[in-house]
mmCIF file of C-alpha atoms and ligand atoms in Angstrom:
data_model
loop_
_atom_site.group_PDB
_atom_site.id
_atom_site.type_symbol
_atom_site.label_atom_id
_atom_site.label_comp_id
_atom_site.label_asym_id
_atom_site.label_seq_id
_atom_site.Cartn_x
_atom_site.Cartn_y
_atom_site.Cartn_z
ATOM 1 C CA MET A 16 236.747 194.021 56.450
ATOM 2 C CA GLY A 17 236.513 191.779 53.386
ATOM 3 C CA LEU A 18 234.216 188.818 52.993
ATOM 4 C CA ALA A 19 232.434 187.242 55.950
ATOM 5 C CA ASN A 20 229.560 184.880 56.578
ATOM 6 C CA CYS A 21 226.333 186.582 57.571
ATOM 7 C CA LYS A 22 225.302 185.818 61.159
ATOM 8 C CA GLY A 23 221.692 185.871 60.055
ATOM 9 C CA CYS A 24 221.502 183.748 56.898
ATOM 10 C CA GLY A 25 225.063 182.452 56.422
ATOM 11 C CA ARG A 26 225.600 183.990 52.990
ATOM 12 C CA LEU A 27 228.936 185.545 52.143
ATOM 13 C CA TYR A 28 228.879 189.303 52.075
ATOM 14 C CA ASN A 29 231.256 192.231 52.148
ATOM 15 C CA GLN A 30 231.664 192.980 55.818
ATOM 16 C CA GLN A 31 231.758 196.485 57.230
ATOM 17 C CA VAL A 32 232.830 197.567 60.685
ATOM 18 C CA HIS A 33 230.474 196.506 63.509
ATOM 19 C CA VAL A 34 227.996 194.899 61.131
ATOM 20 C CA ASN A 35 227.888 191.132 61.315
ATOM 21 C CA VAL A 36 224.925 190.447 59.052
ATOM 22 C CA CYS A 37 224.586 190.927 55.297
ATOM 23 C CA PRO A 38 222.715 193.973 53.893
ATOM 24 C CA ARG A 39 219.618 191.889 53.201
ATOM 25 C CA CYS A 40 219.382 190.627 56.777
ATOM 26 C CA ARG A 41 220.185 194.060 58.073
ATOM 27 C CA GLN A 42 217.348 195.534 56.088
ATOM 28 C CA GLU A 43 215.042 192.832 57.396
ATOM 29 C CA GLU A 44 216.106 193.655 60.931
ATOM 30 C CA GLU A 45 215.438 197.334 60.310
ATOM 31 C CA GLN A 46 211.939 196.484 59.120
ATOM 32 C CA GLN A 47 211.341 194.436 62.242
ATOM 33 C CA PHE A 48 212.663 197.245 64.367
ATOM 34 C CA TYR A 49 210.308 199.639 62.645
ATOM 35 C CA ALA A 50 207.331 197.337 63.330
ATOM 36 C CA VAL A 51 208.337 197.080 66.991
ATOM 37 C CA ARG A 52 208.712 200.818 67.321
ATOM 38 C CA GLU A 53 205.352 201.467 65.696
ATOM 39 C CA TYR A 54 203.662 198.966 67.983
ATOM 40 C CA LEU A 55 205.226 200.568 71.046
ATOM 41 C CA LYS A 56 203.943 203.991 70.016
ATOM 42 C CA GLU A 57 200.411 202.687 70.393
ATOM 43 C CA ASN A 58 201.091 200.289 73.267
ATOM 44 C CA ARG A 59 203.503 201.822 75.709
ATOM 45 C CA ARG A 60 202.770 199.311 78.411
ATOM 46 C CA ALA A 61 203.179 196.233 76.236
ATOM 47 C CA SER A 62 205.286 193.489 77.754
ATOM 48 C CA LEU A 63 208.201 191.945 75.931
ATOM 49 C CA TYR A 64 206.149 188.875 75.035
ATOM 50 C CA GLU A 65 203.076 190.807 73.913
ATOM 51 C CA LEU A 66 205.328 192.876 71.730
ATOM 52 C CA SER A 67 207.022 189.820 70.281
ATOM 53 C CA ASP A 68 203.664 188.147 69.549
ATOM 54 C CA ALA A 69 202.176 191.249 67.988
ATOM 55 C CA THR A 70 205.120 192.027 65.723
ATOM 56 C CA GLU A 71 206.423 188.467 65.173
ATOM 57 C CA VAL A 72 209.875 189.651 66.121
ATOM 58 C CA GLU A 73 211.960 187.311 68.247
ATOM 59 C CA VAL A 74 212.218 188.176 71.913
ATOM 60 C CA SER A 75 216.014 187.844 71.765
ATOM 61 C CA LEU A 76 216.179 190.467 69.037
ATOM 62 C CA ILE A 77 214.033 192.878 71.038
ATOM 63 C CA ILE A 78 216.245 192.314 74.086
ATOM 64 C CA LYS A 79 219.266 193.091 71.928
ATOM 65 C CA TRP A 80 217.711 196.414 70.927
ATOM 66 C CA ILE A 81 216.892 197.235 74.533
ATOM 67 C CA ARG A 82 220.508 196.541 75.469
ATOM 68 C CA GLU A 83 221.748 198.642 72.590
ATOM 69 C CA GLY A 84 219.531 201.440 73.828
ATOM 70 C CA ARG A 85 217.486 201.538 70.629
ATOM 71 C CA ILE A 86 214.315 200.826 72.573
ATOM 72 C CA SER A 87 213.777 202.880 75.688
ATOM 73 C CA THR A 88 212.614 201.108 78.814
ATOM 74 C CA VAL A 89 211.911 204.509 80.328
ATOM 75 C CA ASP A 90 209.189 205.098 77.743
ATOM 76 C CA ASN A 91 208.097 201.471 77.843
ATOM 77 C CA PRO A 92 208.322 200.387 81.475
ATOM 78 C CA GLU A 93 206.891 196.904 80.942
ATOM 79 C CA LEU A 94 209.640 195.909 78.551
ATOM 80 C CA HIS A 95 211.749 194.045 81.034
ATOM 81 C CA TYR A 96 213.568 190.765 80.466
ATOM 82 C CA PRO A 97 214.970 188.159 82.824
ATOM 83 C CA CYS A 98 218.232 188.821 84.651
ATOM 84 C CA GLU A 99 220.915 186.411 83.442
ATOM 85 C CA SER A 100 221.841 185.629 87.002
ATOM 86 C CA CYS A 101 218.570 185.280 88.962
ATOM 87 C CA GLY A 102 215.762 185.698 86.396
ATOM 88 C CA ALA A 103 214.311 188.821 88.014
ATOM 89 C CA PRO A 104 212.814 191.453 85.685
ATOM 90 C CA THR A 105 215.587 193.600 84.268
ATOM 91 C CA ILE A 106 215.443 196.697 82.110
ATOM 92 C CA GLU A 107 219.054 197.426 81.390
ATOM 93 C CA GLY A 108 222.289 195.502 81.042
ATOM 94 C CA ARG A 109 222.493 191.753 81.523
ATOM 95 C CA TYR A 110 221.659 191.649 85.207
ATOM 96 C CA CYS A 111 219.027 193.072 87.534
ATOM 97 C CA LYS A 112 220.083 195.871 89.843
ATOM 98 C CA PRO A 113 220.786 193.776 92.953
ATOM 99 C CA CYS A 114 222.809 191.252 90.922
ATOM 100 C CA LYS A 115 224.744 193.969 89.155
ATOM 101 C CA GLU A 116 225.597 195.631 92.437
ATOM 102 C CA ARG A 117 226.576 192.339 93.942
ATOM 103 C CA LEU A 118 228.670 191.358 90.946
ATOM 104 C CA THR A 119 230.435 194.661 90.474
ATOM 105 C CA LYS A 120 231.234 195.587 94.025
ATOM 106 C CA GLY A 121 230.622 192.318 95.816
ATOM 107 C CA LEU A 122 234.165 191.106 95.667
ATOM 108 C CA GLU A 123 235.739 194.478 96.444
ATOM 109 C CA GLN A 124 233.369 195.030 99.318
ATOM 110 C CA THR A 125 233.996 191.588 100.720
ATOM 111 C CA LYS A 126 237.710 192.257 100.745
ATOM 112 C CA GLN A 127 237.188 195.626 102.356
ATOM 113 C CA GLU A 128 234.900 194.263 105.021
ATOM 114 C CA LEU A 129 237.392 191.572 105.773
ATOM 115 C CA MET A 130 239.979 194.250 106.407
ATOM 116 C CA GLU A 131 237.652 196.358 108.522
ATOM 117 C CA ASN A 132 235.960 193.621 110.449
ATOM 118 C CA ARG A 133 238.084 190.705 111.442
ATOM 119 C CA SER A 134 235.673 189.417 114.073
ATOM 120 C CA GLY A 135 234.811 186.281 112.147
ATOM 121 C CA ASP A 136 231.238 185.034 112.573
ATOM 122 C CA GLN A 137 229.329 188.241 112.045
ATOM 123 C CA PHE A 138 231.118 188.858 108.793
ATOM 124 C CA ARG A 139 230.655 185.325 107.548
ATOM 125 C CA ASP A 140 226.896 185.471 108.134
ATOM 126 C CA ALA A 141 226.567 188.680 106.206
ATOM 127 C CA TYR A 142 228.645 187.256 103.406
ATOM 128 C CA TYR A 143 226.595 184.106 102.984
ATOM 129 C CA HIS A 144 223.368 186.015 103.302
ATOM 130 C CA ARG A 145 224.350 188.178 100.353
ATOM 131 C CA ARG A 146 225.363 185.217 98.262
ATOM 132 C CA ASP A 147 222.008 183.507 98.821
ATOM 133 C CA GLN A 148 219.916 186.407 97.591
HETATM 134 ZN ZN1 ZN B 203 222.142 187.508 55.754
HETATM 135 ZN ZN1 ZN B 204 219.400 189.210 89.180
#
């Protein structure tokens, strides 16, 4: 632990495990989180941008909370954010579902299909089709 620079304001503070901002910034973040949560109680179908405007909390911070699971996208279905790969609305993780599937099993599957199906052209078409999506 020891001293570290706060990721929020740059001041030196006594760092604790898994906390990369100083207590003051952390408290500020908690207050923002509280405002967001209160707003969502009244406005369950608010979009990410409506929520950000209404609470003056940065969109990136709200996305961070969604990713951390502190804000539920099950309770608030409009709180999606753009997939880092294709920009499609996403409610969990960094990528939308199709991208995640493609990224996680794409390579493995490609290898497997290559083993199973060595008749060239058909396989190549399918492969490029997937990549273009
Ligand atoms: Zn700070
Ligand atoms: Zn995507």
